[in-house]
PDB file of C-alpha atoms in Angstrom:
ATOM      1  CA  UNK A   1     -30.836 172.782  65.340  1.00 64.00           C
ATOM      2  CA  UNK A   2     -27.579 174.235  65.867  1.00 87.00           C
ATOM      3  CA  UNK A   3     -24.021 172.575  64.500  1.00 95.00           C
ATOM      4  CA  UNK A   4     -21.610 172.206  67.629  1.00 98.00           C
ATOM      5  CA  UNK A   5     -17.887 170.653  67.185  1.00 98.00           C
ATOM      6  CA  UNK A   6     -16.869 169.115  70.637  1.00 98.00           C
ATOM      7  CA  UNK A   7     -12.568 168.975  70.780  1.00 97.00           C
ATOM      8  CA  UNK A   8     -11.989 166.279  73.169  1.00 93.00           C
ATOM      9  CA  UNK A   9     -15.413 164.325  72.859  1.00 96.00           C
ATOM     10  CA  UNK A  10     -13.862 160.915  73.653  1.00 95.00           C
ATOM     11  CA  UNK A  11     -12.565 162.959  77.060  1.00 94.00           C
ATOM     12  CA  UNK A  12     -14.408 163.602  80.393  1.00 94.00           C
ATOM     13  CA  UNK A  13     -15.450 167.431  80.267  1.00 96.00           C
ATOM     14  CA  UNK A  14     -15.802 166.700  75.943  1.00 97.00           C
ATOM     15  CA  UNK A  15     -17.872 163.729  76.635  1.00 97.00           C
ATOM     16  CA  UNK A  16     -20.200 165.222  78.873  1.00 97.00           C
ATOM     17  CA  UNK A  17     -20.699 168.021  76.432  1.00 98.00           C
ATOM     18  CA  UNK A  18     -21.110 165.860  73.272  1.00 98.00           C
ATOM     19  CA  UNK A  19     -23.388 163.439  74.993  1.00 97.00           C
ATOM     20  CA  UNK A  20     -25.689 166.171  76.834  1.00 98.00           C
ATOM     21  CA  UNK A  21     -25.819 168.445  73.323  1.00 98.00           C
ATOM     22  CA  UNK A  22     -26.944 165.047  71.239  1.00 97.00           C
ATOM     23  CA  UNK A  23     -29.895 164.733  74.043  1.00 97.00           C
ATOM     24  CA  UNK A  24     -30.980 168.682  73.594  1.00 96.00           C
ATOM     25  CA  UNK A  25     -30.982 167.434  69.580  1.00 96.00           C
ATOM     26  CA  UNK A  26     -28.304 169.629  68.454  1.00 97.00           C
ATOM     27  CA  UNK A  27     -26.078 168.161  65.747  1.00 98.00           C
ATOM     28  CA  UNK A  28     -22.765 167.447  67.135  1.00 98.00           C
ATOM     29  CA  UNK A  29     -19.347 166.887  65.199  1.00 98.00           C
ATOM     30  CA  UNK A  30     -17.228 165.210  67.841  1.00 98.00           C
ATOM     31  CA  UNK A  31     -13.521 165.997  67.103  1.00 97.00           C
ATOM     32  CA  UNK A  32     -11.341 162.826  68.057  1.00 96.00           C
ATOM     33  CA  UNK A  33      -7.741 161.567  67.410  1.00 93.00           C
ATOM     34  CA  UNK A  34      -8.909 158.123  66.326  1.00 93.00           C
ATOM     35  CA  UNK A  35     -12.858 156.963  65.387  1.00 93.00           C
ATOM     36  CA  UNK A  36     -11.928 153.527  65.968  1.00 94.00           C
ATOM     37  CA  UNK A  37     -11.958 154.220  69.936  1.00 94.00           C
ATOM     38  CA  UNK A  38     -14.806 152.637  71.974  1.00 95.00           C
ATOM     39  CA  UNK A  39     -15.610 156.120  73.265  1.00 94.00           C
ATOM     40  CA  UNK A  40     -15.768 157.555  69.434  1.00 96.00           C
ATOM     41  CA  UNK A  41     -17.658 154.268  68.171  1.00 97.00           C
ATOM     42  CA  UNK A  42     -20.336 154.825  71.389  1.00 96.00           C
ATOM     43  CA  UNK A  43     -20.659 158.704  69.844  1.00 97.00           C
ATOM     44  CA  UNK A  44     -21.099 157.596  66.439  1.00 97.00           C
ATOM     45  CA  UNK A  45     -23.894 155.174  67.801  1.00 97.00           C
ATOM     46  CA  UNK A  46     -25.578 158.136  69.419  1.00 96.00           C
ATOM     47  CA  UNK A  47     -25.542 160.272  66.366  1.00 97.00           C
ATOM     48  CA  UNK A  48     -22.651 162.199  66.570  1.00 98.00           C
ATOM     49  CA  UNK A  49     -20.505 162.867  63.386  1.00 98.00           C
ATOM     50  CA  UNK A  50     -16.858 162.125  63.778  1.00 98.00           C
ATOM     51  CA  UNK A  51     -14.000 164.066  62.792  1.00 98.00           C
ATOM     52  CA  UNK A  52     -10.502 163.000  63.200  1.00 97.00           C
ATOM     53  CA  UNK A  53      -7.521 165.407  63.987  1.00 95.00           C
ATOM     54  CA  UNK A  54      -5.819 166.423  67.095  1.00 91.00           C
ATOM     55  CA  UNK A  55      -5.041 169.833  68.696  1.00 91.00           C
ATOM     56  CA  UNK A  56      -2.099 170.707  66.516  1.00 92.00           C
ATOM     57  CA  UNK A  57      -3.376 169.836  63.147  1.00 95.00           C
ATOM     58  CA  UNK A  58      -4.415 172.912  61.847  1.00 97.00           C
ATOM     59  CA  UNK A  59      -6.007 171.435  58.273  1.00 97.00           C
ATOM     60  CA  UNK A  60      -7.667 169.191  60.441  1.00 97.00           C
ATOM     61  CA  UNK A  61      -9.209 171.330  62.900  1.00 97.00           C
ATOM     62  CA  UNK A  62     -10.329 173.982  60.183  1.00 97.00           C
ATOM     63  CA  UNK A  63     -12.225 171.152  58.018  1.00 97.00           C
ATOM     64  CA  UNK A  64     -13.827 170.262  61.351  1.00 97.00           C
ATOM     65  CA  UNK A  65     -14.935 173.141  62.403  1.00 97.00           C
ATOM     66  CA  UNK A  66     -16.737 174.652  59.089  1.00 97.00           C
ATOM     67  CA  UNK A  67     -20.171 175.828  59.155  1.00 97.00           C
ATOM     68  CA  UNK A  68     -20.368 175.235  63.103  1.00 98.00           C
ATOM     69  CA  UNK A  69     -22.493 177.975  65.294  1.00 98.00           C
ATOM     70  CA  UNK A  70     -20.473 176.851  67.919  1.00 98.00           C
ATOM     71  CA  UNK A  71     -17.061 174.913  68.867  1.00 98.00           C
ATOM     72  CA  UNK A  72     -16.435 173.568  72.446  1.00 98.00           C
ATOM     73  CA  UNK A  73     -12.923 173.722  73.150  1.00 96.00           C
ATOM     74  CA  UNK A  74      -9.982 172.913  75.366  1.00 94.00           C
ATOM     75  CA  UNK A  75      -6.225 172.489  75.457  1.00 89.00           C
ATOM     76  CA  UNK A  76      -4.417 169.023  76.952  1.00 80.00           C
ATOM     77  CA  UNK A  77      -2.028 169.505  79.610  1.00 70.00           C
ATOM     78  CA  UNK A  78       0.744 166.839  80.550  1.00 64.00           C
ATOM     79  CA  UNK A  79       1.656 166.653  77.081  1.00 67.00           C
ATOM     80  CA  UNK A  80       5.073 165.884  75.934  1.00 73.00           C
ATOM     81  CA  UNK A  81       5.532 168.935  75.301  1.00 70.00           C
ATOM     82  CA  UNK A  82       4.678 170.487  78.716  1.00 76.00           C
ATOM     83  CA  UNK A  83       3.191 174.050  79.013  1.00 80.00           C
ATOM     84  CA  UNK A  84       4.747 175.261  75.993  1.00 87.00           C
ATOM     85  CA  UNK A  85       2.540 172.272  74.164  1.00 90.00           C
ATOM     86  CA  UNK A  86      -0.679 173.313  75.742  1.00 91.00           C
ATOM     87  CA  UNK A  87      -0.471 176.857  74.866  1.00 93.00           C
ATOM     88  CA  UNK A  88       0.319 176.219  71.268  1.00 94.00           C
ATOM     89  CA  UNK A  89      -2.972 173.986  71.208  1.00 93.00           C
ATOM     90  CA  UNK A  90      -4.763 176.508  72.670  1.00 95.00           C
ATOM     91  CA  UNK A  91      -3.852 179.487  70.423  1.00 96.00           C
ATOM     92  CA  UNK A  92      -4.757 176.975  67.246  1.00 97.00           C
ATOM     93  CA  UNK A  93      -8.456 176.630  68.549  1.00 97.00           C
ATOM     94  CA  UNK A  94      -8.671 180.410  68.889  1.00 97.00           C
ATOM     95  CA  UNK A  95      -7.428 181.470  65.444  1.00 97.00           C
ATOM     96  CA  UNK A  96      -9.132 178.354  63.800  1.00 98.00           C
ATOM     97  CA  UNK A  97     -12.643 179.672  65.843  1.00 98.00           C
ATOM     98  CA  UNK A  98     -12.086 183.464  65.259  1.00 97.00           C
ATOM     99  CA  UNK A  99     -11.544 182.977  61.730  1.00 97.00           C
ATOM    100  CA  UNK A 100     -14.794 180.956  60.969  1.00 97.00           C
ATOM    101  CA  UNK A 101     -16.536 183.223  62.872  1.00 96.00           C
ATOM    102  CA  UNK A 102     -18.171 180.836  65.367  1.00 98.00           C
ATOM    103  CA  UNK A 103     -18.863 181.221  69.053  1.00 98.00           C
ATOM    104  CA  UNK A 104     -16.398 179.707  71.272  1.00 98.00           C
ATOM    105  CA  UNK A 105     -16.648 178.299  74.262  1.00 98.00           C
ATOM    106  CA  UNK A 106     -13.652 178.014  76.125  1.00 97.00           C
ATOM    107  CA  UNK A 107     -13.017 175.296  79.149  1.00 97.00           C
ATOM    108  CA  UNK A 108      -9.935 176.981  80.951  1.00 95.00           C
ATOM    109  CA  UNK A 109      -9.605 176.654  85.276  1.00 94.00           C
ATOM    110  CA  UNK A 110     -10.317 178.907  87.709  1.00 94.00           C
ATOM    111  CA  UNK A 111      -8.209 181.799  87.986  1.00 88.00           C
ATOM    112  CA  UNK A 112      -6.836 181.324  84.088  1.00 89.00           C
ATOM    113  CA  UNK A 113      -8.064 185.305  83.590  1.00 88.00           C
ATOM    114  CA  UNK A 114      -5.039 186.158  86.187  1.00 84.00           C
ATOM    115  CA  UNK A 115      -1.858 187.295  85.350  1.00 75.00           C
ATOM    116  CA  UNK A 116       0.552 186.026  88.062  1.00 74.00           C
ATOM    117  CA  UNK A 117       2.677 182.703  87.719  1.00 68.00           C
ATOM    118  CA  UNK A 118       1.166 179.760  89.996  1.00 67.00           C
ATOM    119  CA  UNK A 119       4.225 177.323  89.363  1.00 66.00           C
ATOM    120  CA  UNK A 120       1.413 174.797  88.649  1.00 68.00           C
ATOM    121  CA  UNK A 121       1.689 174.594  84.525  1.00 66.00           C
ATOM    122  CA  UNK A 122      -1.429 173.631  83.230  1.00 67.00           C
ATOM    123  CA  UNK A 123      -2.942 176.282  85.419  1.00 72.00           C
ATOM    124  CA  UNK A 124      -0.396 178.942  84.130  1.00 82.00           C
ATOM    125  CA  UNK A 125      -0.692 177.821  80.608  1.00 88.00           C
ATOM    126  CA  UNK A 126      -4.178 178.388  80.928  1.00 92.00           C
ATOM    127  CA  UNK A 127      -3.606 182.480  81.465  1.00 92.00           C
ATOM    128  CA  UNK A 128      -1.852 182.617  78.275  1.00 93.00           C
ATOM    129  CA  UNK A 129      -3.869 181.086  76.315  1.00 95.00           C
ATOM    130  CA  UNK A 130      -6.708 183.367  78.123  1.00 95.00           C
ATOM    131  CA  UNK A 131      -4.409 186.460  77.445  1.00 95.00           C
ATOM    132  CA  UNK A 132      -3.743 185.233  73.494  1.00 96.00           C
ATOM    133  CA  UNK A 133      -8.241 184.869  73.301  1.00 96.00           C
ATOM    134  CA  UNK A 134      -8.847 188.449  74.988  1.00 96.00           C
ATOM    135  CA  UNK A 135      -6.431 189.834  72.203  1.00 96.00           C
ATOM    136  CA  UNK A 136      -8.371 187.977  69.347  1.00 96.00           C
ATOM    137  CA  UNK A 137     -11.151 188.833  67.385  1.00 96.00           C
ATOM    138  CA  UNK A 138     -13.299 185.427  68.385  1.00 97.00           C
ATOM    139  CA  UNK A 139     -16.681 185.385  70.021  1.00 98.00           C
ATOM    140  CA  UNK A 140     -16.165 183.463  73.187  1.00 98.00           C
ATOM    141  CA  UNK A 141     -17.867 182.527  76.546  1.00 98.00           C
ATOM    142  CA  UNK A 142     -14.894 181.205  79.337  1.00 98.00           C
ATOM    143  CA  UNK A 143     -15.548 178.729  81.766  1.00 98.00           C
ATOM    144  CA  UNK A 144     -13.072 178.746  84.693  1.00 97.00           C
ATOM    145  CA  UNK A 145     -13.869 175.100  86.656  1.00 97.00           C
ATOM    146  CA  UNK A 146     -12.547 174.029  90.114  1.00 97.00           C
ATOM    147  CA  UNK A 147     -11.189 170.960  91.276  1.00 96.00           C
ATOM    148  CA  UNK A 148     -12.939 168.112  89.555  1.00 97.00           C
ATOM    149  CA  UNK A 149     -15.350 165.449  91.372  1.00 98.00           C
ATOM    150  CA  UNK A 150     -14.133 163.029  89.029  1.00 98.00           C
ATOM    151  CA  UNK A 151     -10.770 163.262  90.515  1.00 96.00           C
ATOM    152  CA  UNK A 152     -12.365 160.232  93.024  1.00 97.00           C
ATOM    153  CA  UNK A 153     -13.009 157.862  89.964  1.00 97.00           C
ATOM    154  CA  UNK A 154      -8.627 157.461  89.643  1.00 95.00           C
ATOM    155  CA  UNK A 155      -8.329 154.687  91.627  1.00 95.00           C
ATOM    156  CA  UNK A 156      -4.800 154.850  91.784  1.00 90.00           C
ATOM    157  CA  UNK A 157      -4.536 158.287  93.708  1.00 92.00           C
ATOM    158  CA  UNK A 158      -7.971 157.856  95.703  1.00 96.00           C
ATOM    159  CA  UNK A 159      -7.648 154.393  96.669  1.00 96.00           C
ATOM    160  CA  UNK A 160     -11.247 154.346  96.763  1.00 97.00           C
ATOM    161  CA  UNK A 161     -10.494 150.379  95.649  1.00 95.00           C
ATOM    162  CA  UNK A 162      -8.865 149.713  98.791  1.00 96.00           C
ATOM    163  CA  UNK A 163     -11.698 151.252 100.381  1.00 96.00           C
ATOM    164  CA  UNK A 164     -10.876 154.929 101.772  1.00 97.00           C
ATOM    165  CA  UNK A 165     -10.652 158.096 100.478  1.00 98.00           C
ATOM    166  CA  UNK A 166      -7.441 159.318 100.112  1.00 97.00           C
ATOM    167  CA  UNK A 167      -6.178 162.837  99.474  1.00 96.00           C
ATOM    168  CA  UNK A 168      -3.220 165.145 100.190  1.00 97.00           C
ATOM    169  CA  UNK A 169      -5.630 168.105 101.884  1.00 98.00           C
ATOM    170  CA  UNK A 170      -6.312 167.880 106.101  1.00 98.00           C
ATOM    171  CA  UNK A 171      -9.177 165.983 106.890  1.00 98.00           C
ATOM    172  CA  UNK A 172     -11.559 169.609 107.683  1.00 98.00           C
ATOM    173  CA  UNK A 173     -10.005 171.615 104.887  1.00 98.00           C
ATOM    174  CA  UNK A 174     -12.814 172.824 101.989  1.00 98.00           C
ATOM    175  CA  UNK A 175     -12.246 172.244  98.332  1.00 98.00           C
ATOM    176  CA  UNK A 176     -14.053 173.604  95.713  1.00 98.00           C
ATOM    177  CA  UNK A 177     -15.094 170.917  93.413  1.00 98.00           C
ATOM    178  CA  UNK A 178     -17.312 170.900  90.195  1.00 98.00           C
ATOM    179  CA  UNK A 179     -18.383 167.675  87.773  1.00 98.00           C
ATOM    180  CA  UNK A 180     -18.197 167.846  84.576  1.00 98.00           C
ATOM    181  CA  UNK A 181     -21.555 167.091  83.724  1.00 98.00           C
ATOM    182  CA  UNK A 182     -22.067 170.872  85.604  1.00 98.00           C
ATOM    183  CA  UNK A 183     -19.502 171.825  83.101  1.00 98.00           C
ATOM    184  CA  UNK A 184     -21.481 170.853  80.802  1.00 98.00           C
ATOM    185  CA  UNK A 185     -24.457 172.082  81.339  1.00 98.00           C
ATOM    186  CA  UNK A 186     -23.055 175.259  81.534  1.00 98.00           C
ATOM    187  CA  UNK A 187     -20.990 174.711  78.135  1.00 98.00           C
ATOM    188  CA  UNK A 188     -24.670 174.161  76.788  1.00 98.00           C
ATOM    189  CA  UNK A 189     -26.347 176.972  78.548  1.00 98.00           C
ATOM    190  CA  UNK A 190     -23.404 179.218  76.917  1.00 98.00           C
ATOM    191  CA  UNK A 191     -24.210 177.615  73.496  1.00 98.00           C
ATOM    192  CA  UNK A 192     -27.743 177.788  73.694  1.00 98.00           C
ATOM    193  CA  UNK A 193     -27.701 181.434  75.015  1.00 98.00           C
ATOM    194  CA  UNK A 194     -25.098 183.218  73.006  1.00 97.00           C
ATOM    195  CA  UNK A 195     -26.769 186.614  73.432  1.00 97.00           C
ATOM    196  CA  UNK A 196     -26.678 186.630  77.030  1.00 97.00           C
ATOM    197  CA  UNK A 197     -22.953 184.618  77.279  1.00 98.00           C
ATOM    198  CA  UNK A 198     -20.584 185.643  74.451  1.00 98.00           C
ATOM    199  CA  UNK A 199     -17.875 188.285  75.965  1.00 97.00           C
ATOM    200  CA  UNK A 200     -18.605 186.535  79.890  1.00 98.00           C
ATOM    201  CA  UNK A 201     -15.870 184.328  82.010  1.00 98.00           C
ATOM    202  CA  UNK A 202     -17.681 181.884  84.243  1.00 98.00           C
ATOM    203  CA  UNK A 203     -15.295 180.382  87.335  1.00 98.00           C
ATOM    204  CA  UNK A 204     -18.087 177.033  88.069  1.00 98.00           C
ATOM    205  CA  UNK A 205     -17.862 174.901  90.967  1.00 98.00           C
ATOM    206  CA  UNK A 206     -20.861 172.282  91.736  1.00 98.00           C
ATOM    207  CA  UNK A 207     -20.347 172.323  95.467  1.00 98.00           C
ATOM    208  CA  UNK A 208     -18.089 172.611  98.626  1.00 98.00           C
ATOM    209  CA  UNK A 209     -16.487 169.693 101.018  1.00 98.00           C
ATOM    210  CA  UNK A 210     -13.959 168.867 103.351  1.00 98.00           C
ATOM    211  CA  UNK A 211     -12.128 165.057 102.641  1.00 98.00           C
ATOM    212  CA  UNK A 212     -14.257 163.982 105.235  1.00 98.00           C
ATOM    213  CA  UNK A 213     -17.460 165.183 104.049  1.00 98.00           C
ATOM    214  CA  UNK A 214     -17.097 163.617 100.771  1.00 98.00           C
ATOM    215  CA  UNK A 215     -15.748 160.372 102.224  1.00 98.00           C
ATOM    216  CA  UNK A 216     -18.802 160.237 105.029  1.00 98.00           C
ATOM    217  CA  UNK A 217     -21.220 161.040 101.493  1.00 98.00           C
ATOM    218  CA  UNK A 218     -19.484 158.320  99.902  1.00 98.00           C
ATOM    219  CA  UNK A 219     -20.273 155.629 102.616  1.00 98.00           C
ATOM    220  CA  UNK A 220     -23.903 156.699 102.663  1.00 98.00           C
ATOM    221  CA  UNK A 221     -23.745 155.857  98.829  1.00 98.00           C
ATOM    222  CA  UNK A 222     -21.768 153.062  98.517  1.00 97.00           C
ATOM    223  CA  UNK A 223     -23.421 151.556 101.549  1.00 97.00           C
ATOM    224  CA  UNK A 224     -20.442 150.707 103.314  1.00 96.00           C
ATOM    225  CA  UNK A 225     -17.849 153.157 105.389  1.00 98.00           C
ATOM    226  CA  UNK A 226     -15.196 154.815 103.650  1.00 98.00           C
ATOM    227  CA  UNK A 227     -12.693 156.671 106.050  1.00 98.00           C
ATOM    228  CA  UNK A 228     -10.659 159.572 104.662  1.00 98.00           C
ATOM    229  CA  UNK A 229      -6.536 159.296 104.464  1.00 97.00           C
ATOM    230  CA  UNK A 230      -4.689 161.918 104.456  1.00 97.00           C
ATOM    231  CA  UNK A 231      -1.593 161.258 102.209  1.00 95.00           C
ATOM    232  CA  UNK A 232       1.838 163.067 102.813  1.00 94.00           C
ATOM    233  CA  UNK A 233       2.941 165.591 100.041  1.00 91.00           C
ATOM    234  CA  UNK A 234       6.280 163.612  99.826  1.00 92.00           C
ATOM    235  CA  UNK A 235       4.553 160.501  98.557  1.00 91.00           C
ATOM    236  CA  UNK A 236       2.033 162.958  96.196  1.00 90.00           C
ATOM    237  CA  UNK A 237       5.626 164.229  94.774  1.00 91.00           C
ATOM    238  CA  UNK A 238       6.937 160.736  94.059  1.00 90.00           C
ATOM    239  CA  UNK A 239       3.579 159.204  92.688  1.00 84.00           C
ATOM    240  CA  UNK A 240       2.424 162.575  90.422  1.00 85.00           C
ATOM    241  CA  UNK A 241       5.580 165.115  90.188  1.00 86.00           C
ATOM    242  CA  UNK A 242       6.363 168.756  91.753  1.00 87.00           C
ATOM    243  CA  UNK A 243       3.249 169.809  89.723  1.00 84.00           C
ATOM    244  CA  UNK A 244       0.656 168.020  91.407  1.00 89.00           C
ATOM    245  CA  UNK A 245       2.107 168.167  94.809  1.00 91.00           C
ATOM    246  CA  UNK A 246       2.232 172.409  94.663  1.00 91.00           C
ATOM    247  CA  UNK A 247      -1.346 172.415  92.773  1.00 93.00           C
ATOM    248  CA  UNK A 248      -2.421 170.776  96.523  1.00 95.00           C
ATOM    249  CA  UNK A 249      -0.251 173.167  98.752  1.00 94.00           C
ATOM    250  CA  UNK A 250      -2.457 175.816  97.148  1.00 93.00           C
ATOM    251  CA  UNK A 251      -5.459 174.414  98.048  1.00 96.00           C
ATOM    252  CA  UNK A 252      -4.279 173.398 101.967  1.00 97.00           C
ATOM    253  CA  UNK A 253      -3.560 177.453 101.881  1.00 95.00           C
ATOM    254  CA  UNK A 254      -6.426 178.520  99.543  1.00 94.00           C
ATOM    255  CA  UNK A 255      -9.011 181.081 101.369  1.00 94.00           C
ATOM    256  CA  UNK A 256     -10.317 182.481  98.334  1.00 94.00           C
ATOM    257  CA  UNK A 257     -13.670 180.417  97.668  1.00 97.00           C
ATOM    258  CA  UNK A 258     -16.382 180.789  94.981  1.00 97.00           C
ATOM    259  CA  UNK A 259     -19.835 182.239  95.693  1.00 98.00           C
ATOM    260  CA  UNK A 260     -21.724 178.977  95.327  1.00 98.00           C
ATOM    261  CA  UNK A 261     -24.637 179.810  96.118  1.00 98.00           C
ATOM    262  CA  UNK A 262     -24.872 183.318  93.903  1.00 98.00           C
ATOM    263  CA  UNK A 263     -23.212 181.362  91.027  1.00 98.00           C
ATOM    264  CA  UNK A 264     -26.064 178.635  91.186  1.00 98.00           C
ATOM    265  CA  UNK A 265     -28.982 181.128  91.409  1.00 98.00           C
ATOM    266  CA  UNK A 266     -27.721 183.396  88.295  1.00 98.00           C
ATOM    267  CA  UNK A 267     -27.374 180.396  86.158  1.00 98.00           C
ATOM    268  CA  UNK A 268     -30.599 178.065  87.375  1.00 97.00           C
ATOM    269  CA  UNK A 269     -31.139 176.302  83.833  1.00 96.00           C
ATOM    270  CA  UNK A 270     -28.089 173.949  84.513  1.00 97.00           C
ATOM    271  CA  UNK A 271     -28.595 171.427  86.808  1.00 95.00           C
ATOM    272  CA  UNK A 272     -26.350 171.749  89.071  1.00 98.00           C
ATOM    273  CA  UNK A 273     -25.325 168.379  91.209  1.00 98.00           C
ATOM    274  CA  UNK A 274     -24.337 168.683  94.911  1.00 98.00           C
ATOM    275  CA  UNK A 275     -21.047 165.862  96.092  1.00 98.00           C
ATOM    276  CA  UNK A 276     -23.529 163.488  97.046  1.00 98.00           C
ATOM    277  CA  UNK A 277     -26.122 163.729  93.592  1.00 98.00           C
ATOM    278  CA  UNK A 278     -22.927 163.239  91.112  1.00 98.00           C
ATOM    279  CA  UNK A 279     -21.832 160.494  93.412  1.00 98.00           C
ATOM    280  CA  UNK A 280     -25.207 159.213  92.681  1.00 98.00           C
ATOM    281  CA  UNK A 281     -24.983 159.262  89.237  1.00 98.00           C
ATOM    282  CA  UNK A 282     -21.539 156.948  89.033  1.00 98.00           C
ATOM    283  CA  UNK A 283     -21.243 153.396  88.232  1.00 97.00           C
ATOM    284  CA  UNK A 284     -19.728 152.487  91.301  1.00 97.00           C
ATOM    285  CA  UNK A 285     -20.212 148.781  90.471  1.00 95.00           C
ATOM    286  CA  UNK A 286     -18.434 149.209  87.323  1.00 95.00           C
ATOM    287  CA  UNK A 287     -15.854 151.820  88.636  1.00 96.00           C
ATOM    288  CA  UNK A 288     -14.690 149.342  91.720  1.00 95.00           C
ATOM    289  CA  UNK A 289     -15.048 146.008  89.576  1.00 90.00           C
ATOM    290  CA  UNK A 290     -11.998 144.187  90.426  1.00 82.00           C
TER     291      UNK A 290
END
């Protein structure tokens, strides 16, 4: 049994990791800014041991992460402190990892091993802190992920609540997408096989769809049809900032996909879910409840 710290377990991509890590029987310190969360209480309950501290304490961080094989890290964007915030977090984890001597595995986005500005910060943060690791003496394994599937589950930008599927990309435009339960099965993968993944960068995506193929998947799963919306870029820059709004424009003009398919065959131990088995897996009773 191997001793894994998870930053971020109360998050998405963190949770995922803790909770699918606790099932393989690996002993899991889940790094959280407050155990008296329902997320870190629900942890606890399923055997993880918490740690509290946050991504700029560096006391914290090092008592955390003593005596772990392996720490599963990432940096917050959207912070207070914008891009500059992000990078500081992530150049913390890196020194905290390299100097304990543990195997890091690194959530970052697609493209973060680039070089060239995107004007999207928590993408370009991501290449710095990338740059700062490749310069270090840490043991790490990257993972680069797409465009989130879980992206759907905000309500507020979906409007799945009201019914449709709404989105700034054309209706026939492809997206990249991955869920972070693929994330974390290839977090674990990397953690289970550090042999064969310390030193590698892994861009992961799940699967591929238009708007319209995920809102015509959708319907089939929800039982009821769910018509895509395409939302101007005017109203994406009013409701989620500059940031957001150019993060889209890159995808509308994006014709640099992943190999999918070659991705999925080299790595077959994680279980990779198509759009339509993660939309399976959801709550959608819960997620909708009015």
């Amino acid at each position: 049994m191997t001793k894994i710290v998870v930053i971020g377990a109360t998050g998405k991509q963190g949770g995922a990791v803790a909770d699918l890590l606790l099932r393989r029987g690996h002993e899991v310190v889940a790094y959280v800014r407050s155990g008296e969360s329902p997320a870190a209480k629900a942890l606890s309950a399923q055997g993880a041991r918490l740690a509290t501290g946050d991504l700029a304490d560096p006391d914290a961080l090092q008592r955390a992460c003593t005596g772990a094989d392996a720490v599963f890290g990432l940096s917050v964007p959207f912070g207070e402190g914008g891009k500059d915030e992000e990078v500081a977090q992530g150049r913390l984890l890196v020194d905290t990892v390299a100097r304990l001597d543990a195997h890091l595995v690194y959530s970052s986005v697609r493209g973060g091993d680039r070089l060239e500005a995107t004007n999207v910060d928590h993408a370009d943060s991501k290449q710095l802190i990338e740059a700062y690791l490749r310069e270090q003496p840490v043991r790490a394994t990257v993972l680069g992920p797409v465009y989130f599937m879980e992206n759907a589950l905000n309500l507020g930008f979906s409007r799945l609540g009201d019914g449709m599927l709404a989105n700034p990309l054309t209706p026939g435009k492809p997206l990249d997408q991955v869920s972070v339960l693929d994330i974390a099965g290839m977090a674990v993968h990397a953690i289970e096989n550090p042999d064969e993944l310390v030193g590698e960068r892994i861009d992961i995506a799940s699967d591929r769809v238009t708007g319209q193929e995920a809102a015509r998947i959708l319907s089939e799963v929800l039982g009821r049809e769910i018509p895509y919306q395409q939302l101007p870029l005017d109203m994406v820059r009013q409701w989620a900032g500059e940031e957001v709004a150019t993060m889209f424009e890159s995808f509308e003009n994006n014709t640099d996909f992943l190999d999918i398919e070659t991705l999925h065959a080299k790595y077959p131990a994680v279980r990779w879910h198509s759009y339509a088995d993660w939309a399976k897996t959801v709550d959608w009773d819960r997620i909708l409840a009015p």
